[in-house]
Amino acid sequence: MIPAPMLLAQNVHKAFGRHEVLKGIDLQVAPGEVTCILGPSGSGKSTFLRCINHLEHTDRGRIYVDGELVGCRLKNGRLHELPDREICQARTKMGMVFQHFNLFPHMTVLDNLIEGPVRVKHEARDGAVERARRLLAQVGLARREDAYPRQLSGGQQQRVAIARALAMEPKLMLFDEPTSALDPELVGDVLAVMQDLARSGMTMVVVTHEIGFARSVAHSVVFIDGGVVVEAGPPAEVLDNPRNERTQAFLSRVPG
Amino acid sequence: MTGDPDQIVPLRHCGRWLSGAVVLVLMGLLIRAFALGEIDWPVVGEFFMAPVLLKGLCNTLLITVLAITMGLVLGVVFAVMRLSSNPVTHAVAGGYIWLFRGTPVYLQLLIWFNLALVFPTVNLGFYQGRMVDVMTPFLAALLGLGINEGAYMTEIVRGGILSVDRGQIEAASSIGMTRIMSMRRIVLPQAMRVVVPTIGNEFIGLLKTSSLASTIAFTELMQRAQLIYFVNAKVIELLLVAAGWYLIVVTAFTLVQIQVERHFGRGHSHEEPPGFLGRMWKNLSMRRKAAAGGVR
């Protein structure tokens, strides 16, 4: 029997004013699976990722995470948008890692990690601190808990950001071009942390330009262009034998 | 002369020494003029610690602290309203700024103080009374200064909120924070870092503007000083006493402000520029070091 998908997106539409960014995206990610989303800039891949945790409101379509609708409720056969508080509740099930880290600069690394568990999930501080320390060790930054984000390199900041997302104990992790803002020599550390995370069985959706990472870690690769899924499948098919000419053209321009 | 041949001896700034000396002489002349002028200095000393004046000083401090606090609370509330996507709250906040920033604070003080002309009686349900009893000089001064300050503070806080990166709100949302919580925990603390220097400016401004409340019979420092010199005719002496006290309060407050800025600046530390003495010392010691290197 096929397990229920962790993420199920059906016919997702999104427009900014008159500009249609997403024109009906479908995607399915099974628990423990890693899906990489590739595509040229402006293709809508980041917008789609932000729709998954409802940072962007979708215009049409349904997104289920762990079997629950995100951002809206089905009532009398119609979809109704949820109030802010309930959307926030749903967001605690997924972690998000941003291109520019977006750590809270006025808090230490440790405070960044326990902010969500203590303030949002009302956990006891001691337990949250203990888990935060374990996560910092996991991302290789055990000794930096008292540092402020500005005192860390970009790669270290991004690893803290991953730990911050994990501190909420999410079932699904979303990565929005996590290595695009990093100096080339710092990319490896972040990718290594993500690879470990994938091996530990975390369900991940990664928007990335790192073809090498997609090839070695992803279970499936989705190529998005012009707001639609152009091609999807295992990396060996999509990356090495692309059938669609737009995928072929994109891959020939991207190193890796 | 067997010193390090690579050691660079700093340039001797003769012009700096000369201009510094000229300015010092001019200042000396100015101080001498005042010292020899028709000022009864013993009177200044006598009234400096006079209880009547000290009580006025306390009232000045009290009204300033209360009005700036009220201004800050109003500022945060109206700034959030001004930035909200609700057109009604947005417009109301705009109207508040327009009205209270657009009229002189002196005029506003007079309106509050004379509110009994508009509403002779007060009826709050649980309390009923005559407006003249309710609207004391203290309350009129507090409302006049605080609400006026709030209008300026709204724009200051709004600027601070806008200076915080949008990604911060997104990150706060992504860990499940509601809009109100992310405003309180993430955005406002970072906005404070930007607005604290400006708020310090406002505090100092308000400390002095509070002297306008003397015109509605609020017993603050200036009102007390005037009361005394109307009797003993020592006008300049008492104004100097008041000036001294304003300067002392501003100086003490500046020291507090440095601490507050340090608190909100955490995570943003960078080196403080050296002060007057520090720079003097650095210049002289560099020269001495170079000279010592040359002699060795």
PDB file of N, CA, C and O in Angstrom, chain A residues 15-70:
ATOM      1  N   ALA A  15      -1.585  34.493  -8.823  1.00  0.00           N
ATOM      2  CA  ALA A  15      -1.288  35.635  -9.689  1.00  0.00           C
ATOM      3  C   ALA A  15      -0.926  36.832  -8.832  1.00  0.00           C
ATOM      4  O   ALA A  15      -1.487  37.029  -7.753  1.00  0.00           O
ATOM      5  N   PHE A  16       0.056  37.603  -9.277  1.00  0.00           N
ATOM      6  CA  PHE A  16       0.344  38.902  -8.650  1.00  0.00           C
ATOM      7  C   PHE A  16      -0.261  39.949  -9.560  1.00  0.00           C
ATOM      8  O   PHE A  16       0.276  40.244 -10.628  1.00  0.00           O
ATOM      9  N   GLY A  17      -1.400  40.501  -9.155  1.00  0.00           N
ATOM     10  CA  GLY A  17      -2.112  41.424 -10.036  1.00  0.00           C
ATOM     11  C   GLY A  17      -2.556  40.667 -11.279  1.00  0.00           C
ATOM     12  O   GLY A  17      -3.236  39.644 -11.183  1.00  0.00           O
ATOM     13  N   ARG A  18      -2.129  41.134 -12.471  1.00  0.00           N
ATOM     14  CA  ARG A  18      -2.522  40.452 -13.710  1.00  0.00           C
ATOM     15  C   ARG A  18      -1.523  39.362 -14.084  1.00  0.00           C
ATOM     16  O   ARG A  18      -1.786  38.554 -14.974  1.00  0.00           O
ATOM     17  N   HIS A  19      -0.349  39.399 -13.404  1.00  0.00           N
ATOM     18  CA  HIS A  19       0.713  38.485 -13.800  1.00  0.00           C
ATOM     19  C   HIS A  19       0.510  37.118 -13.151  1.00  0.00           C
ATOM     20  O   HIS A  19       0.621  36.971 -11.937  1.00  0.00           O
ATOM     21  N   GLU A  20       0.209  36.131 -13.986  1.00  0.00           N
ATOM     22  CA  GLU A  20      -0.032  34.782 -13.484  1.00  0.00           C
ATOM     23  C   GLU A  20       1.297  34.069 -13.274  1.00  0.00           C
ATOM     24  O   GLU A  20       2.043  33.847 -14.230  1.00  0.00           O
ATOM     25  N   VAL A  21       1.605  33.751 -12.029  1.00  0.00           N
ATOM     26  CA  VAL A  21       2.903  33.138 -11.731  1.00  0.00           C
ATOM     27  C   VAL A  21       2.792  31.619 -11.713  1.00  0.00           C
ATOM     28  O   VAL A  21       3.654  30.920 -12.248  1.00  0.00           O
ATOM     29  N   LEU A  22       1.736  31.103 -11.089  1.00  0.00           N
ATOM     30  CA  LEU A  22       1.518  29.659 -11.054  1.00  0.00           C
ATOM     31  C   LEU A  22       0.234  29.333 -11.816  1.00  0.00           C
ATOM     32  O   LEU A  22      -0.809  29.927 -11.566  1.00  0.00           O
ATOM     33  N   LYS A  23       0.346  28.415 -12.752  1.00  0.00           N
ATOM     34  CA  LYS A  23      -0.810  28.125 -13.610  1.00  0.00           C
ATOM     35  C   LYS A  23      -1.266  26.687 -13.442  1.00  0.00           C
ATOM     36  O   LYS A  23      -1.409  25.959 -14.431  1.00  0.00           O
ATOM     37  N   GLY A  24      -1.429  26.268 -12.202  1.00  0.00           N
ATOM     38  CA  GLY A  24      -1.923  24.918 -11.994  1.00  0.00           C
ATOM     39  C   GLY A  24      -0.804  23.933 -11.755  1.00  0.00           C
ATOM     40  O   GLY A  24      -0.462  23.127 -12.626  1.00  0.00           O
ATOM     41  N   ILE A  25      -0.218  23.980 -10.554  1.00  0.00           N
ATOM     42  CA  ILE A  25       0.890  23.081 -10.217  1.00  0.00           C
ATOM     43  C   ILE A  25       0.345  21.880  -9.438  1.00  0.00           C
ATOM     44  O   ILE A  25      -0.465  22.048  -8.520  1.00  0.00           O
ATOM     45  N   ASP A  26       0.775  20.688  -9.820  1.00  0.00           N
ATOM     46  CA  ASP A  26       0.457  19.482  -9.071  1.00  0.00           C
ATOM     47  C   ASP A  26       1.763  18.880  -8.584  1.00  0.00           C
ATOM     48  O   ASP A  26       2.736  18.833  -9.324  1.00  0.00           O
ATOM     49  N   LEU A  27       1.752  18.450  -7.336  1.00  0.00           N
ATOM     50  CA  LEU A  27       2.961  17.830  -6.803  1.00  0.00           C
ATOM     51  C   LEU A  27       2.581  16.908  -5.661  1.00  0.00           C
ATOM     52  O   LEU A  27       1.644  17.175  -4.918  1.00  0.00           O
ATOM     53  N   GLN A  28       3.322  15.810  -5.565  1.00  0.00           N
ATOM     54  CA  GLN A  28       3.064  14.853  -4.500  1.00  0.00           C
ATOM     55  C   GLN A  28       4.397  14.418  -3.919  1.00  0.00           C
ATOM     56  O   GLN A  28       5.311  14.055  -4.661  1.00  0.00           O
ATOM     57  N   VAL A  29       4.530  14.485  -2.602  1.00  0.00           N
ATOM     58  CA  VAL A  29       5.771  14.070  -1.955  1.00  0.00           C
ATOM     59  C   VAL A  29       5.420  13.092  -0.841  1.00  0.00           C
ATOM     60  O   VAL A  29       4.659  13.431   0.074  1.00  0.00           O
ATOM     61  N   ALA A  30       5.985  11.883  -0.918  1.00  0.00           N
ATOM     62  CA  ALA A  30       5.716  10.859   0.098  1.00  0.00           C
ATOM     63  C   ALA A  30       6.558  11.142   1.338  1.00  0.00           C
ATOM     64  O   ALA A  30       7.593  11.799   1.254  1.00  0.00           O
ATOM     65  N   PRO A  31       6.133  10.616   2.505  1.00  0.00           N
ATOM     66  CA  PRO A  31       6.925  10.817   3.726  1.00  0.00           C
ATOM     67  C   PRO A  31       8.342  10.293   3.549  1.00  0.00           C
ATOM     68  O   PRO A  31       8.542   9.216   2.982  1.00  0.00           O
ATOM     69  N   GLY A  32       9.323  11.061   4.014  1.00  0.00           N
ATOM     70  CA  GLY A  32      10.713  10.650   3.933  1.00  0.00           C
ATOM     71  C   GLY A  32      11.360  10.902   2.589  1.00  0.00           C
ATOM     72  O   GLY A  32      12.528  10.588   2.386  1.00  0.00           O
ATOM     73  N   GLU A  33      10.594  11.480   1.675  1.00  0.00           N
ATOM     74  CA  GLU A  33      11.123  11.705   0.337  1.00  0.00           C
ATOM     75  C   GLU A  33      11.722  13.095   0.207  1.00  0.00           C
ATOM     76  O   GLU A  33      11.269  14.038   0.847  1.00  0.00           O
ATOM     77  N   VAL A  34      12.746  13.225  -0.637  1.00  0.00           N
ATOM     78  CA  VAL A  34      13.330  14.530  -0.921  1.00  0.00           C
ATOM     79  C   VAL A  34      13.001  14.905  -2.364  1.00  0.00           C
ATOM     80  O   VAL A  34      13.292  14.146  -3.283  1.00  0.00           O
ATOM     81  N   THR A  35      12.371  16.045  -2.544  1.00  0.00           N
ATOM     82  CA  THR A  35      12.026  16.514  -3.878  1.00  0.00           C
ATOM     83  C   THR A  35      12.751  17.817  -4.148  1.00  0.00           C
ATOM     84  O   THR A  35      12.677  18.746  -3.342  1.00  0.00           O
ATOM     85  N   CYS A  36      13.476  17.865  -5.252  1.00  0.00           N
ATOM     86  CA  CYS A  36      14.145  19.102  -5.630  1.00  0.00           C
ATOM     87  C   CYS A  36      13.358  19.767  -6.744  1.00  0.00           C
ATOM     88  O   CYS A  36      12.954  19.115  -7.713  1.00  0.00           O
ATOM     89  N   ILE A  37      13.143  21.067  -6.598  1.00  0.00           N
ATOM     90  CA  ILE A  37      12.452  21.823  -7.636  1.00  0.00           C
ATOM     91  C   ILE A  37      13.477  22.682  -8.348  1.00  0.00           C
ATOM     92  O   ILE A  37      14.184  23.479  -7.739  1.00  0.00           O
ATOM     93  N   LEU A  38      13.588  22.469  -9.663  1.00  0.00           N
ATOM     94  CA  LEU A  38      14.506  23.256 -10.480  1.00  0.00           C
ATOM     95  C   LEU A  38      13.698  24.130 -11.420  1.00  0.00           C
ATOM     96  O   LEU A  38      12.522  23.868 -11.674  1.00  0.00           O
ATOM     97  N   GLY A  39      14.364  25.124 -11.959  1.00  0.00           N
ATOM     98  CA  GLY A  39      13.703  25.955 -12.950  1.00  0.00           C
ATOM     99  C   GLY A  39      14.408  27.286 -13.088  1.00  0.00           C
ATOM    100  O   GLY A  39      15.099  27.718 -12.166  1.00  0.00           O
ATOM    101  N   PRO A  40      14.246  27.928 -14.241  1.00  0.00           N
ATOM    102  CA  PRO A  40      14.874  29.232 -14.434  1.00  0.00           C
ATOM    103  C   PRO A  40      14.292  30.265 -13.466  1.00  0.00           C
ATOM    104  O   PRO A  40      13.211  30.071 -12.912  1.00  0.00           O
ATOM    105  N   SER A  41      15.005  31.373 -13.264  1.00  0.00           N
ATOM    106  CA  SER A  41      14.485  32.382 -12.341  1.00  0.00           C
ATOM    107  C   SER A  41      13.231  33.001 -12.949  1.00  0.00           C
ATOM    108  O   SER A  41      13.130  33.189 -14.158  1.00  0.00           O
ATOM    109  N   GLY A  42      12.265  33.261 -12.084  1.00  0.00           N
ATOM    110  CA  GLY A  42      10.991  33.795 -12.563  1.00  0.00           C
ATOM    111  C   GLY A  42      10.030  32.713 -13.011  1.00  0.00           C
ATOM    112  O   GLY A  42       8.940  33.003 -13.498  1.00  0.00           O
ATOM    113  N   SER A  43      10.414  31.437 -12.815  1.00  0.00           N
ATOM    114  CA  SER A  43       9.550  30.357 -13.271  1.00  0.00           C
ATOM    115  C   SER A  43       8.407  30.101 -12.296  1.00  0.00           C
ATOM    116  O   SER A  43       7.460  29.415 -12.622  1.00  0.00           O
ATOM    117  N   GLY A  44       8.505  30.642 -11.065  1.00  0.00           N
ATOM    118  CA  GLY A  44       7.451  30.445 -10.072  1.00  0.00           C
ATOM    119  C   GLY A  44       7.792  29.412  -9.023  1.00  0.00           C
ATOM    120  O   GLY A  44       6.979  29.131  -8.152  1.00  0.00           O
ATOM    121  N   LYS A  45       9.026  28.861  -9.067  1.00  0.00           N
ATOM    122  CA  LYS A  45       9.348  27.779  -8.136  1.00  0.00           C
ATOM    123  C   LYS A  45       9.387  28.258  -6.687  1.00  0.00           C
ATOM    124  O   LYS A  45       8.877  27.586  -5.790  1.00  0.00           O
ATOM    125  N   SER A  46       9.966  29.471  -6.454  1.00  0.00           N
ATOM    126  CA  SER A  46       9.982  29.979  -5.077  1.00  0.00           C
ATOM    127  C   SER A  46       8.585  30.353  -4.609  1.00  0.00           C
ATOM    128  O   SER A  46       8.230  30.107  -3.452  1.00  0.00           O
ATOM    129  N   THR A  47       7.810  30.931  -5.501  1.00  0.00           N
ATOM    130  CA  THR A  47       6.428  31.290  -5.147  1.00  0.00           C
ATOM    131  C   THR A  47       5.650  30.052  -4.739  1.00  0.00           C
ATOM    132  O   THR A  47       4.912  30.061  -3.752  1.00  0.00           O
ATOM    133  N   PHE A  48       5.838  28.960  -5.500  1.00  0.00           N
ATOM    134  CA  PHE A  48       5.130  27.725  -5.167  1.00  0.00           C
ATOM    135  C   PHE A  48       5.526  27.232  -3.775  1.00  0.00           C
ATOM    136  O   PHE A  48       4.681  26.856  -2.964  1.00  0.00           O
ATOM    137  N   LEU A  49       6.848  27.283  -3.495  1.00  0.00           N
ATOM    138  CA  LEU A  49       7.318  26.834  -2.184  1.00  0.00           C
ATOM    139  C   LEU A  49       6.681  27.664  -1.072  1.00  0.00           C
ATOM    140  O   LEU A  49       6.281  27.142  -0.029  1.00  0.00           O
ATOM    141  N   ARG A  50       6.574  28.992  -1.316  1.00  0.00           N
ATOM    142  CA  ARG A  50       5.997  29.880  -0.301  1.00  0.00           C
ATOM    143  C   ARG A  50       4.492  29.675  -0.161  1.00  0.00           C
ATOM    144  O   ARG A  50       3.922  29.979   0.886  1.00  0.00           O
ATOM    145  N   CYS A  51       3.871  29.145  -1.231  1.00  0.00           N
ATOM    146  CA  CYS A  51       2.441  28.818  -1.134  1.00  0.00           C
ATOM    147  C   CYS A  51       2.224  27.624  -0.206  1.00  0.00           C
ATOM    148  O   CYS A  51       1.188  27.517   0.453  1.00  0.00           O
ATOM    149  N   ILE A  52       3.220  26.721  -0.153  1.00  0.00           N
ATOM    150  CA  ILE A  52       3.039  25.504   0.643  1.00  0.00           C
ATOM    151  C   ILE A  52       2.830  25.851   2.113  1.00  0.00           C
ATOM    152  O   ILE A  52       1.973  25.287   2.777  1.00  0.00           O
ATOM    153  N   ASN A  53       3.595  26.828   2.649  1.00  0.00           N
ATOM    154  CA  ASN A  53       3.321  27.195   4.051  1.00  0.00           C
ATOM    155  C   ASN A  53       2.527  28.495   4.137  1.00  0.00           C
ATOM    156  O   ASN A  53       2.511  29.145   5.174  1.00  0.00           O
ATOM    157  N   HIS A  54       1.903  28.846   3.033  1.00  0.00           N
ATOM    158  CA  HIS A  54       0.948  29.953   2.997  1.00  0.00           C
ATOM    159  C   HIS A  54       1.567  31.308   3.312  1.00  0.00           C
ATOM    160  O   HIS A  54       0.894  32.216   3.792  1.00  0.00           O
ATOM    161  N   LEU A  55       2.878  31.468   3.038  1.00  0.00           N
ATOM    162  CA  LEU A  55       3.449  32.814   3.086  1.00  0.00           C
ATOM    163  C   LEU A  55       2.876  33.633   1.940  1.00  0.00           C
ATOM    164  O   LEU A  55       2.775  34.846   2.007  1.00  0.00           O
ATOM    165  N   GLU A  56       2.538  32.941   0.850  1.00  0.00           N
ATOM    166  CA  GLU A  56       1.768  33.558  -0.239  1.00  0.00           C
ATOM    167  C   GLU A  56       0.391  32.914  -0.237  1.00  0.00           C
ATOM    168  O   GLU A  56       0.265  31.703  -0.100  1.00  0.00           O
ATOM    169  N   HIS A  57      -0.628  33.730  -0.397  1.00  0.00           N
ATOM    170  CA  HIS A  57      -1.976  33.186  -0.476  1.00  0.00           C
ATOM    171  C   HIS A  57      -2.210  32.665  -1.887  1.00  0.00           C
ATOM    172  O   HIS A  57      -1.906  33.349  -2.856  1.00  0.00           O
ATOM    173  N   THR A  58      -2.738  31.452  -1.952  1.00  0.00           N
ATOM    174  CA  THR A  58      -3.024  30.905  -3.282  1.00  0.00           C
ATOM    175  C   THR A  58      -4.398  31.401  -3.746  1.00  0.00           C
ATOM    176  O   THR A  58      -5.268  31.716  -2.936  1.00  0.00           O
ATOM    177  N   ASP A  59      -4.573  31.480  -5.066  1.00  0.00           N
ATOM    178  CA  ASP A  59      -5.861  31.933  -5.607  1.00  0.00           C
ATOM    179  C   ASP A  59      -6.805  30.758  -5.853  1.00  0.00           C
ATOM    180  O   ASP A  59      -8.017  30.859  -5.676  1.00  0.00           O
ATOM    181  N   ARG A  60      -6.217  29.657  -6.293  1.00  0.00           N
ATOM    182  CA  ARG A  60      -7.015  28.458  -6.572  1.00  0.00           C
ATOM    183  C   ARG A  60      -6.199  27.239  -6.208  1.00  0.00           C
ATOM    184  O   ARG A  60      -4.980  27.304  -6.142  1.00  0.00           O
ATOM    185  N   GLY A  61      -6.867  26.126  -6.039  1.00  0.00           N
ATOM    186  CA  GLY A  61      -6.159  24.871  -5.820  1.00  0.00           C
ATOM    187  C   GLY A  61      -6.055  24.511  -4.353  1.00  0.00           C
ATOM    188  O   GLY A  61      -6.412  25.288  -3.483  1.00  0.00           O
ATOM    189  N   ARG A  62      -5.597  23.290  -4.114  1.00  0.00           N
ATOM    190  CA  ARG A  62      -5.525  22.797  -2.746  1.00  0.00           C
ATOM    191  C   ARG A  62      -4.118  22.317  -2.433  1.00  0.00           C
ATOM    192  O   ARG A  62      -3.460  21.722  -3.277  1.00  0.00           O
ATOM    193  N   ILE A  63      -3.703  22.587  -1.211  1.00  0.00           N
ATOM    194  CA  ILE A  63      -2.425  22.070  -0.739  1.00  0.00           C
ATOM    195  C   ILE A  63      -2.688  21.337   0.573  1.00  0.00           C
ATOM    196  O   ILE A  63      -3.256  21.908   1.503  1.00  0.00           O
ATOM    197  N   TYR A  64      -2.340  20.053   0.596  1.00  0.00           N
ATOM    198  CA  TYR A  64      -2.482  19.271   1.824  1.00  0.00           C
ATOM    199  C   TYR A  64      -1.099  18.978   2.367  1.00  0.00           C
ATOM    200  O   TYR A  64      -0.217  18.546   1.623  1.00  0.00           O
ATOM    201  N   VAL A  65      -0.892  19.212   3.664  1.00  0.00           N
ATOM    202  CA  VAL A  65       0.338  18.784   4.318  1.00  0.00           C
ATOM    203  C   VAL A  65      -0.064  17.822   5.428  1.00  0.00           C
ATOM    204  O   VAL A  65      -0.882  18.174   6.277  1.00  0.00           O
ATOM    205  N   ASP A  66       0.493  16.631   5.366  1.00  0.00           N
ATOM    206  CA  ASP A  66       0.168  15.594   6.339  1.00  0.00           C
ATOM    207  C   ASP A  66      -1.342  15.380   6.406  1.00  0.00           C
ATOM    208  O   ASP A  66      -1.919  15.238   7.485  1.00  0.00           O
ATOM    209  N   GLY A  67      -1.973  15.436   5.239  1.00  0.00           N
ATOM    210  CA  GLY A  67      -3.392  15.137   5.160  1.00  0.00           C
ATOM    211  C   GLY A  67      -4.322  16.293   5.494  1.00  0.00           C
ATOM    212  O   GLY A  67      -5.540  16.162   5.394  1.00  0.00           O
ATOM    213  N   GLU A  68      -3.755  17.452   5.881  1.00  0.00           N
ATOM    214  CA  GLU A  68      -4.620  18.583   6.243  1.00  0.00           C
ATOM    215  C   GLU A  68      -4.477  19.722   5.247  1.00  0.00           C
ATOM    216  O   GLU A  68      -3.370  20.050   4.812  1.00  0.00           O
ATOM    217  N   LEU A  69      -5.598  20.339   4.918  1.00  0.00           N
ATOM    218  CA  LEU A  69      -5.579  21.483   4.008  1.00  0.00           C
ATOM    219  C   LEU A  69      -4.805  22.640   4.652  1.00  0.00           C
ATOM    220  O   LEU A  69      -4.960  22.912   5.834  1.00  0.00           O
ATOM    221  N   VAL A  70      -3.992  23.320   3.844  1.00  0.00           N
ATOM    222  CA  VAL A  70      -3.232  24.458   4.360  1.00  0.00           C
ATOM    223  C   VAL A  70      -3.906  25.761   3.932  1.00  0.00           C
ATOM    224  O   VAL A  70      -4.223  25.956   2.763  1.00  0.00           O
TER     225      VAL A  70
END
